[in-house]
PDB file of C-alpha atoms in Angstrom:
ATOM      1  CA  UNK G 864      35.801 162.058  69.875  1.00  0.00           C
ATOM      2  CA  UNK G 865      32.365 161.811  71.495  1.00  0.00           C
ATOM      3  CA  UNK G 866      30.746 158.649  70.929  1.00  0.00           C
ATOM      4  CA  UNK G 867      26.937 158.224  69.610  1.00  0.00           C
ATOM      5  CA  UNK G 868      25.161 155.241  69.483  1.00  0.00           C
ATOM      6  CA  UNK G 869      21.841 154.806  68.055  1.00  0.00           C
ATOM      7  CA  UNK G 870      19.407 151.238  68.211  1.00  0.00           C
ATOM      8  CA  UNK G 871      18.672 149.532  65.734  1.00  0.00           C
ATOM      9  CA  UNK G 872      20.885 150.244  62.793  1.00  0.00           C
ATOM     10  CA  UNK G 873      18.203 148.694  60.268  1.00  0.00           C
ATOM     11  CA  UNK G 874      14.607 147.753  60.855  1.00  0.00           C
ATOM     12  CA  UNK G 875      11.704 146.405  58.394  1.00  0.00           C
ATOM     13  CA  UNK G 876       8.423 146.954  59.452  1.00  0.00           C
ATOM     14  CA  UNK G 877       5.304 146.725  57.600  1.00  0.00           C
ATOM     15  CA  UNK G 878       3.188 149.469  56.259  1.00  0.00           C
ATOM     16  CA  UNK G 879       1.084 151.284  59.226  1.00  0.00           C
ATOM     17  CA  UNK G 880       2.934 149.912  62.529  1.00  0.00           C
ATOM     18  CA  UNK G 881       5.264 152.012  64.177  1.00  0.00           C
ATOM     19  CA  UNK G 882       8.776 151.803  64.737  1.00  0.00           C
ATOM     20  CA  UNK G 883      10.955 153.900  67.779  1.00  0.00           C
ATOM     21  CA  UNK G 884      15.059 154.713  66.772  1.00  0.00           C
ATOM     22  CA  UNK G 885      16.808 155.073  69.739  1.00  0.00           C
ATOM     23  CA  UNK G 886      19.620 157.710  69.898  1.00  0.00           C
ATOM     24  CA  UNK G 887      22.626 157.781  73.276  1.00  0.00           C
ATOM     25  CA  UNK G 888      25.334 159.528  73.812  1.00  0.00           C
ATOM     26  CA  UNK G 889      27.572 156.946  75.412  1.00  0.00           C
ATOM     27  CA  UNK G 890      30.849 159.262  77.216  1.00  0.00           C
ATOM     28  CA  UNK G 891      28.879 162.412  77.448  1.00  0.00           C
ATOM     29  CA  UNK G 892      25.469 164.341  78.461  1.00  0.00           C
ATOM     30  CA  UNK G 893      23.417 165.863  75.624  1.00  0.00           C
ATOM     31  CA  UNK G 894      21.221 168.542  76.756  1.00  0.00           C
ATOM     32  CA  UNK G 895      20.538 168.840  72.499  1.00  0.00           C
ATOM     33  CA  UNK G 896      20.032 166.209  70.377  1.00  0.00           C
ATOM     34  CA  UNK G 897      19.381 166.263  66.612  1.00  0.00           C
ATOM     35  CA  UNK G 898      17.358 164.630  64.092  1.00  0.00           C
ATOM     36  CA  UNK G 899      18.216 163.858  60.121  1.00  0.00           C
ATOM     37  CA  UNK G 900      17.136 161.629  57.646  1.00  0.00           C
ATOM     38  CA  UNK G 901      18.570 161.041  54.412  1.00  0.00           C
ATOM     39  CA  UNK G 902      17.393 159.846  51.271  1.00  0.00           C
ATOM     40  CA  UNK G 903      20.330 157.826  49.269  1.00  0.00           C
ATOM     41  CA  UNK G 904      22.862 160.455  47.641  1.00  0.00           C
ATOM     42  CA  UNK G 905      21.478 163.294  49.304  1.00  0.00           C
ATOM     43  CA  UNK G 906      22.627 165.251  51.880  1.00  0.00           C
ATOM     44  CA  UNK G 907      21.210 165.098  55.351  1.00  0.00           C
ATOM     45  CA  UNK G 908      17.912 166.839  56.545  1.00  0.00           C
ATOM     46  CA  UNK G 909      17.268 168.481  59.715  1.00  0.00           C
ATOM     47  CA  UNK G 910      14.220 167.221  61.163  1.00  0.00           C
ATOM     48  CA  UNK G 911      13.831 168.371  64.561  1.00  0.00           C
ATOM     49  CA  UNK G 912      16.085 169.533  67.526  1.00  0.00           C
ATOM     50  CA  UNK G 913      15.115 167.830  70.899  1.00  0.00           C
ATOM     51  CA  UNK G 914      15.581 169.132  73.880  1.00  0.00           C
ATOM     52  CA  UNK G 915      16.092 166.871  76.940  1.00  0.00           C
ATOM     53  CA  UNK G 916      13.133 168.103  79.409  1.00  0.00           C
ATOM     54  CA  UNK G 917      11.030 169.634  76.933  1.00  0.00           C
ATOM     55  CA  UNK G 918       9.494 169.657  73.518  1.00  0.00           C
ATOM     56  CA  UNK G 919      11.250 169.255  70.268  1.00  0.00           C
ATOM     57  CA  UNK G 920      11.507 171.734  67.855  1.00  0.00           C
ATOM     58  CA  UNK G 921      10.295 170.648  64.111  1.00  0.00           C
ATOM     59  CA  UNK G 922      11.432 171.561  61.036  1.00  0.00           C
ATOM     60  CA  UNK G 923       9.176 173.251  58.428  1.00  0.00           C
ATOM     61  CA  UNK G 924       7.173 170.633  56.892  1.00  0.00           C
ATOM     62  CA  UNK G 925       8.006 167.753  59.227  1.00  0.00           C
ATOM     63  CA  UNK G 926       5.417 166.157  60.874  1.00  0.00           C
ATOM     64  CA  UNK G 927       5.448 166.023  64.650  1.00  0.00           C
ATOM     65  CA  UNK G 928       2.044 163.634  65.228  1.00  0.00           C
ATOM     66  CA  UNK G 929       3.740 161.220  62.732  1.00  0.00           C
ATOM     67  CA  UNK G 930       7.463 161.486  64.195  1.00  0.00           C
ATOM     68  CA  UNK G 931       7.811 161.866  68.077  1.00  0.00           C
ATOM     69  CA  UNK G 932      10.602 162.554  69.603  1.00  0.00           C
ATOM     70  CA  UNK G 933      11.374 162.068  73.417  1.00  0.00           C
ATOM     71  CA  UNK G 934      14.201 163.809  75.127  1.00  0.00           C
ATOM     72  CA  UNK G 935      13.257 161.856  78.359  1.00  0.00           C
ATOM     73  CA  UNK G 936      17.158 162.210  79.930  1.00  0.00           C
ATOM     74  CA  UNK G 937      20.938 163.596  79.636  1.00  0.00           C
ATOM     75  CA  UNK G 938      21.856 160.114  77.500  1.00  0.00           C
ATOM     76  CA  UNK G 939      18.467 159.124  75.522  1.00  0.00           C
ATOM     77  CA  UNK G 940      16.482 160.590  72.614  1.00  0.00           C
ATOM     78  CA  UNK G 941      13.905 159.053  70.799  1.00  0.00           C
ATOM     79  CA  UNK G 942      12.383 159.394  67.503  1.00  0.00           C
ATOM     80  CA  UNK G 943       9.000 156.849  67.090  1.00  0.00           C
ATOM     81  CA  UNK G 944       8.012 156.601  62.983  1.00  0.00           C
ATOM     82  CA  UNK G 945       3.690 156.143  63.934  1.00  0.00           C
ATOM     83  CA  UNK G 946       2.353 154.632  61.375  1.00  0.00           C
ATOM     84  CA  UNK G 947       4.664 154.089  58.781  1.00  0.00           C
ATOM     85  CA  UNK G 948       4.230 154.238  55.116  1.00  0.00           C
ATOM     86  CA  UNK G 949       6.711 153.042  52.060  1.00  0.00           C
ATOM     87  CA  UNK G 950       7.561 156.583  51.499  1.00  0.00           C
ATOM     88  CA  UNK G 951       8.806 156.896  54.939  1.00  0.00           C
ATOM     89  CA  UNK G 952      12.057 154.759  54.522  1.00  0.00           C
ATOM     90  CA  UNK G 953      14.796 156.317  54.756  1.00  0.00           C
ATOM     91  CA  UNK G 954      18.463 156.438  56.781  1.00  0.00           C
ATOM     92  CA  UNK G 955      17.582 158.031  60.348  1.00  0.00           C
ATOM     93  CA  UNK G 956      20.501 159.701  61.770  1.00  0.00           C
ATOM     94  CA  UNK G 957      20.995 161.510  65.216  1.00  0.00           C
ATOM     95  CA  UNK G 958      23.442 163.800  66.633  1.00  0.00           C
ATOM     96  CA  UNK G 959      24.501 165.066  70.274  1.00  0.00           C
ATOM     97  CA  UNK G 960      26.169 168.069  71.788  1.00  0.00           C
ATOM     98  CA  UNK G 961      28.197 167.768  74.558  1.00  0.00           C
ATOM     99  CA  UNK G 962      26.763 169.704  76.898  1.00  0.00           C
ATOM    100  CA  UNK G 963      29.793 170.570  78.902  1.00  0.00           C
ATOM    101  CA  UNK G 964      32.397 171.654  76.193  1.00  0.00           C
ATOM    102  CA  UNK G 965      29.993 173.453  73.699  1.00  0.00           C
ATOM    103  CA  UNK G 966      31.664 171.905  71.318  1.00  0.00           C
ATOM    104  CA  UNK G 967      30.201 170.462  67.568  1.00  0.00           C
ATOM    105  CA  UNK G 968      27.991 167.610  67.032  1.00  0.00           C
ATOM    106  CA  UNK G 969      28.438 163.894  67.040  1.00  0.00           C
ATOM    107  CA  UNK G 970      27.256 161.618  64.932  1.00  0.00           C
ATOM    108  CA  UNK G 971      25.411 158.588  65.498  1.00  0.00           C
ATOM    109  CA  UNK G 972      26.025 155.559  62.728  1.00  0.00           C
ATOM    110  CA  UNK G 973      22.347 155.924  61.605  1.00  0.00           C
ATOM    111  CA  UNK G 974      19.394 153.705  61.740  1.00  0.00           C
ATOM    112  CA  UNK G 975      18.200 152.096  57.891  1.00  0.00           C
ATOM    113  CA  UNK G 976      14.285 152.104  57.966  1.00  0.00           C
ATOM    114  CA  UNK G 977      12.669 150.070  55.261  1.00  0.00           C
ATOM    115  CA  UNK G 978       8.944 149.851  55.430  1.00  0.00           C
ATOM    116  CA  UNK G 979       7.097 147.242  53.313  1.00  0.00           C
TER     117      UNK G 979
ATOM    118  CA  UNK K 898      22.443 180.430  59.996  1.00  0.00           C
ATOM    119  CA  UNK K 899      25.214 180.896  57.071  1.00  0.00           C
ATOM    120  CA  UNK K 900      24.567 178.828  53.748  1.00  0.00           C
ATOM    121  CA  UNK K 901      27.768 177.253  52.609  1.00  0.00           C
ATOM    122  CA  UNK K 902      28.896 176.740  49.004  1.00  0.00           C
ATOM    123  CA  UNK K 903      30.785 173.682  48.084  1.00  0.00           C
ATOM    124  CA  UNK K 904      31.975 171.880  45.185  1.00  0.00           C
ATOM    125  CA  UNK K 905      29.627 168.836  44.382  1.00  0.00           C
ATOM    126  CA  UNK K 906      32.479 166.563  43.417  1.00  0.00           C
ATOM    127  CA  UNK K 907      36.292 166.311  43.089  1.00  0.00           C
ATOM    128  CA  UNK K 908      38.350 163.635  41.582  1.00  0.00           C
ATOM    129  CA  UNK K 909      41.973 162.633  43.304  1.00  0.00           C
ATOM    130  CA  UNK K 910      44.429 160.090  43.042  1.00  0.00           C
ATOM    131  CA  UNK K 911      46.406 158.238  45.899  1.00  0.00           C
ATOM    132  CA  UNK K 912      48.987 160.380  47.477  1.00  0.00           C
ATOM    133  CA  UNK K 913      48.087 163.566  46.351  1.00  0.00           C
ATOM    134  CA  UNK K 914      46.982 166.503  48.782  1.00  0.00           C
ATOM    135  CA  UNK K 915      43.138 167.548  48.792  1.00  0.00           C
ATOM    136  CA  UNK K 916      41.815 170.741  49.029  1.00  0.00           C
ATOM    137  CA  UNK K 917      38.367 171.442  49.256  1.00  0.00           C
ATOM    138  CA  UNK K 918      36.818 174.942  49.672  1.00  0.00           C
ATOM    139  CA  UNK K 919      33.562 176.143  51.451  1.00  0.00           C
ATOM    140  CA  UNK K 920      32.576 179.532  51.130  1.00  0.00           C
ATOM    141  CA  UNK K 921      30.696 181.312  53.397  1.00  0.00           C
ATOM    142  CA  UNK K 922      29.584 185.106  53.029  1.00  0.00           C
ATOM    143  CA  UNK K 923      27.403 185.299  55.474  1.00  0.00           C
ATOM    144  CA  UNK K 924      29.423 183.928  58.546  1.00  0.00           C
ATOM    145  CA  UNK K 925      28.519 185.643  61.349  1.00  0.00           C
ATOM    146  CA  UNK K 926      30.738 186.521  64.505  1.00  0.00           C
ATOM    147  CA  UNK K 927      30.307 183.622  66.803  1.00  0.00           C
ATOM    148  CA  UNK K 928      29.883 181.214  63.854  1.00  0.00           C
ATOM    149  CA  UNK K 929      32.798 178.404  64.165  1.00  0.00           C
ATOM    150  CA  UNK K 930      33.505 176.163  61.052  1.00  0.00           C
ATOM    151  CA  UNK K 931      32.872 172.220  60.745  1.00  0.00           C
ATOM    152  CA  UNK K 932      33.891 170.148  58.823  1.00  0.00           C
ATOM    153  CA  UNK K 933      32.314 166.340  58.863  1.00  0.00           C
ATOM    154  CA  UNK K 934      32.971 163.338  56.317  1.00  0.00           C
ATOM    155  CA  UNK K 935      30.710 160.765  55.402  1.00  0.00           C
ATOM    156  CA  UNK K 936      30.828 157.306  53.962  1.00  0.00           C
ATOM    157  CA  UNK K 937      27.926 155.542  52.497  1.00  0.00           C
ATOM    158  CA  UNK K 938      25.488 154.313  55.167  1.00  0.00           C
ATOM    159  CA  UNK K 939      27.397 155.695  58.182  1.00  0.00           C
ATOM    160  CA  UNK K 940      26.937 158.780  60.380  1.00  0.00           C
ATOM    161  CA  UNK K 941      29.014 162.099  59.446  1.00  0.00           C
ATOM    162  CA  UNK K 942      32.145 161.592  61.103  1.00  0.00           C
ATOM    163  CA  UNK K 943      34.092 164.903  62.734  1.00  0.00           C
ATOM    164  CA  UNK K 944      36.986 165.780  60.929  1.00  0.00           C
ATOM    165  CA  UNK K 945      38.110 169.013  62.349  1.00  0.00           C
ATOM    166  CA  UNK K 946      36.705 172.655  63.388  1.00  0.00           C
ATOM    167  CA  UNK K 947      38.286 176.312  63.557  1.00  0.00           C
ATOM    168  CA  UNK K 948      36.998 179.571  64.158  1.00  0.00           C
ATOM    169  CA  UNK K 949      40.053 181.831  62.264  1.00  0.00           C
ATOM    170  CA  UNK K 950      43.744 181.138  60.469  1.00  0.00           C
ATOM    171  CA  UNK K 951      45.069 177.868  60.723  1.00  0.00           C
ATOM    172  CA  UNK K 952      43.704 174.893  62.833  1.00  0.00           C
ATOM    173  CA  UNK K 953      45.621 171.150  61.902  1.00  0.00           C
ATOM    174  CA  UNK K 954      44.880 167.747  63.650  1.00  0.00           C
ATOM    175  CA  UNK K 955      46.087 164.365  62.932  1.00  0.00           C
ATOM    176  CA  UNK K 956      44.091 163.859  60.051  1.00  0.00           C
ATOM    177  CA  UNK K 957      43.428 167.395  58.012  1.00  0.00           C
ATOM    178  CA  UNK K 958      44.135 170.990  58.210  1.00  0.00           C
ATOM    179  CA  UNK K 959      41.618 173.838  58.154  1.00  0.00           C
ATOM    180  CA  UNK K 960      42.305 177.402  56.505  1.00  0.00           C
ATOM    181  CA  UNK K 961      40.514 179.820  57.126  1.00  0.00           C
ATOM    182  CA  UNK K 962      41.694 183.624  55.806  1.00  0.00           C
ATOM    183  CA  UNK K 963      41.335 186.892  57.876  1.00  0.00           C
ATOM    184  CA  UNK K 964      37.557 187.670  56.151  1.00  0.00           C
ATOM    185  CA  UNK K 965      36.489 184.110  57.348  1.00  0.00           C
ATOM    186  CA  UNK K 966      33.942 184.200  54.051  1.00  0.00           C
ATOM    187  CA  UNK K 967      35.633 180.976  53.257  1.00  0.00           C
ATOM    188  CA  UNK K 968      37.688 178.512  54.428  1.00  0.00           C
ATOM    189  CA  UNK K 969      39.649 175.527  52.530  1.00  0.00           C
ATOM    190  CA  UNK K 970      40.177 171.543  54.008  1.00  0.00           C
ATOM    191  CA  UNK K 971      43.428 170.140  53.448  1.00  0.00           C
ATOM    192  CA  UNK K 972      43.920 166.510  53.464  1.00  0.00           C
ATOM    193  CA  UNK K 973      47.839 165.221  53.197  1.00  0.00           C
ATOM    194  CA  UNK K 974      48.090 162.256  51.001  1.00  0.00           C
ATOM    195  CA  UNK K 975      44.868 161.063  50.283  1.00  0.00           C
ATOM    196  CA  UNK K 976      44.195 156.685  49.989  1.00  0.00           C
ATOM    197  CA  UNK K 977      41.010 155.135  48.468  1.00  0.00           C
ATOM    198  CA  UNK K 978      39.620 155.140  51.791  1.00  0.00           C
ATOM    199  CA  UNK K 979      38.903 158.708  51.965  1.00  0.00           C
ATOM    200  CA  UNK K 980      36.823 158.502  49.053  1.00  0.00           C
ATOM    201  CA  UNK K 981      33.621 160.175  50.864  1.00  0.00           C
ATOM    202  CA  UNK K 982      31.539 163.247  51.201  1.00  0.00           C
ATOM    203  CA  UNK K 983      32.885 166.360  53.072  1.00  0.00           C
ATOM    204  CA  UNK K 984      30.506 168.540  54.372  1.00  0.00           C
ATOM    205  CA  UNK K 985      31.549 172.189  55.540  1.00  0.00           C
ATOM    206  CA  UNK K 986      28.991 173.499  57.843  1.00  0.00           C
ATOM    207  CA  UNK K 987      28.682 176.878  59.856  1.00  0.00           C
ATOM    208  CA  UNK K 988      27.391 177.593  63.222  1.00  0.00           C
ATOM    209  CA  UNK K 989      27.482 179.323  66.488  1.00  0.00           C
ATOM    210  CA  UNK K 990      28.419 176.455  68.969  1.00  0.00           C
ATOM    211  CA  UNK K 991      26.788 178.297  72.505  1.00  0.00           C
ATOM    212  CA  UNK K 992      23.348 179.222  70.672  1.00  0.00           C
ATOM    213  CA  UNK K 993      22.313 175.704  70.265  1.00  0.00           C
ATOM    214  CA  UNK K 994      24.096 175.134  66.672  1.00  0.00           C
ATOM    215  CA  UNK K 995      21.132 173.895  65.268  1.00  0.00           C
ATOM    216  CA  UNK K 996      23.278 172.368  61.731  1.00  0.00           C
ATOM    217  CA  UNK K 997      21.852 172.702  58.066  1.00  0.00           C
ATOM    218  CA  UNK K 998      23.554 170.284  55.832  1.00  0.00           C
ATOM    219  CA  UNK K 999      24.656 171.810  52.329  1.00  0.00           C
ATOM    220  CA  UNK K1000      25.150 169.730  49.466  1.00  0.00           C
ATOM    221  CA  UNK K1001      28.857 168.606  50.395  1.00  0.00           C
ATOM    222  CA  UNK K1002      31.644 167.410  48.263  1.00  0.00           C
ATOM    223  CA  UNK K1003      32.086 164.289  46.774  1.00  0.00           C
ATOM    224  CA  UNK K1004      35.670 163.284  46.690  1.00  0.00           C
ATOM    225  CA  UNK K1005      37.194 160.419  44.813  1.00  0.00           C
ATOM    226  CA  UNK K1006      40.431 159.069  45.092  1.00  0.00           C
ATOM    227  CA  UNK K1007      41.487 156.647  41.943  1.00  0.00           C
ATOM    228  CA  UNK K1008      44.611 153.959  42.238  1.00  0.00           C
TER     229      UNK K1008
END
């Protein structure tokens, strides 16, 4: 299958800095890219969709001032955590479609956030 | 988007077959079916996707009856390693398959 990296797979930051996950899709273009976080044994929650070329769509009740996300080409989405709190860690995880096959998502291996 | 219905947990032992079942009453016509498994820590992983009757790969096999309100994953011969969450999830792939994450299964597989 498709093959979805994402940078870096843990971080520690401290309370109020900001921290940027980076999501690629390594053999493929991703015209949509996907957002999740999960809290431990629970399943994983949408966040936002992002769109490479435009604005990302949020989820009810997310935050977009708090988490950006940049679409900025085919390969790259970003998600930046501004000024992050305790409550804020979590497992980040991002998905890609391949554009060309309309086929399902892939997964990235996820990105452990632990904020102090 | 379709809401799925899964068991929350299944117990197995090594070498048996696995079937887990999703159902999904509200499918709608272009809606294929996913299914994904997770270990602790790690991304969903693909496992295998259909859209109606039978679909098998090297690793599971997907049912999926005529009504398509439900479907069933099959996996041969389970080990300890497959101890995991499945996830079935429901979407139309060419309208952006924007993915809502049900509760999934919890499967494991005892010695």
């Amino acid at each position: 299958g498709a093959v979805v990296s994402q940078h870096p797979s843990r971080v520690i930051c401290k309370s109020g800095t900001s921290v940027k996950i980076e999501c690629r899709s390594l053999d493929f273009q991703a015209t949509t890219m996907f957002w999740y976080r999960q809290f431990p044994k629970k399943s994983l929650m949408l966040m936002a969709t992002s769109n490479e070329g435009s604005k990302a769509t949020y989820e009810q009740g997310v935050e977009k001032d708090k988490f950006l996300i940049n679409h900025a080409s085919l390969t790259l989405s970003t998600l930046t955590v501004t000024s992050a709190h305790p409550e804020d860690s979590s497992f980040y995880i991002c998905s890609a479609r391949d554009t060309s096959r309309q086929e399902t998502q892939y997964f990235g291996p996820g990105t452990r956030l632990l904020v102090l | 988007l379709a809401k799925t219905t899964q068991p929350i947990s299944m117990d197995s032992y090594e070498g048996q077959e696995v079937n887990i079942t999703c159902s999904h009453n509200n499918i709608a016509t272009n809606d294929y079916i996913t299914w994904y498994q997770q270990f602790p820590s790690q991304g969903p992983r693909f496992i295998i996707q259909g859209y109606k009757t039978k679909v098998t790969n090297e690793v599971a096999s997907l049912f999926i009856p005529a009504d398509r309100k439900s479907s069933t994953l099959s996996l041969p011969r389970v080990s300890l390693s497959d101890t995991a969450v499945y996830y079935c999830l429901v979407g139309d792939l060419g309208g952006g398959f924007k993915t809502i994450f049900g509760a999934g299964t919890r499967l494991f597989v005892k010695a």
